[in-house]
């Protein structure tokens, strides 16, 4: 068995978030901003591995009821301050994606933006949690890098098995209804962490409503 790519994720990410400023900025991710219209104010959304809060705080500003978790307590502490500065409530937890108390069929939306810390085994557990936590009719909005990002190296882990292809996402979320799945390239300006020409993939997919 291969050793884990990130042996001390909480320590590594706490160290990154200990620096001044916001590693990925305070503006929401663009794919998320462009697709958040799938939800209505008052609906309940989870932001997975939310980091310093740029996505969860923006979602709360849109009138959504937001839960968020991250493994790095320093990231969550900054996210709490960002929410307070903007006068919004987010229910933050410090948790790793195996330990988070995932509720079943609870969310109108799940947001997973750059959660490519997960190797294939962790990813399959994480994606199963995401699928089960969506309500029937609830929508996943996900963004990651494709293997072409190994050429650009402007963000994300330089480990091919952590990156996403259309085929991988189609297979991982085969039980969902795909609203949009797109590989594309763009210039990212998300703080110091994601900056420059980037090879991206975005997914919007809905949990099916069972009909009798
Ligand atoms: C690239 S950052 C993205 C943060 C946030 N989603 C955003 O778009 O700003 C990856 C995040 O995953 C978190 N993380 C790493 N391993 C994790 C794990 N096993 N469980 C939960 N969060 C984890 C890190 O602390 C970090 O905040």
PDB file of C-alpha atoms in Angstrom, residues 21 24 38 68 88 98 109 117 148 152 169 180:
ATOM      1  CA  UNK A  21      -4.284  37.110   4.803  1.00  0.00           C
ATOM      2  CA  UNK A  24      -7.466  31.573  -1.458  1.00  0.00           C
ATOM      3  CA  UNK A  38     -29.699  26.303  -8.266  1.00  0.00           C
ATOM      4  CA  UNK A  68     -19.253  24.063   6.885  1.00  0.00           C
ATOM      5  CA  UNK A  88     -23.792  36.214   8.793  1.00  0.00           C
ATOM      6  CA  UNK A  98     -14.255  10.845   7.705  1.00  0.00           C
ATOM      7  CA  UNK A 109     -26.891  21.608  -1.650  1.00  0.00           C
ATOM      8  CA  UNK A 117      -6.478  16.417  -0.745  1.00  0.00           C
ATOM      9  CA  UNK A 148      -3.505  18.791 -17.318  1.00  0.00           C
ATOM     10  CA  UNK A 152       0.427  24.441 -15.180  1.00  0.00           C
ATOM     11  CA  UNK A 169     -16.751  12.146 -12.053  1.00  0.00           C
ATOM     12  CA  UNK A 180     -23.415  20.292 -16.142  1.00  0.00           C
TER      13      UNK A 180
END
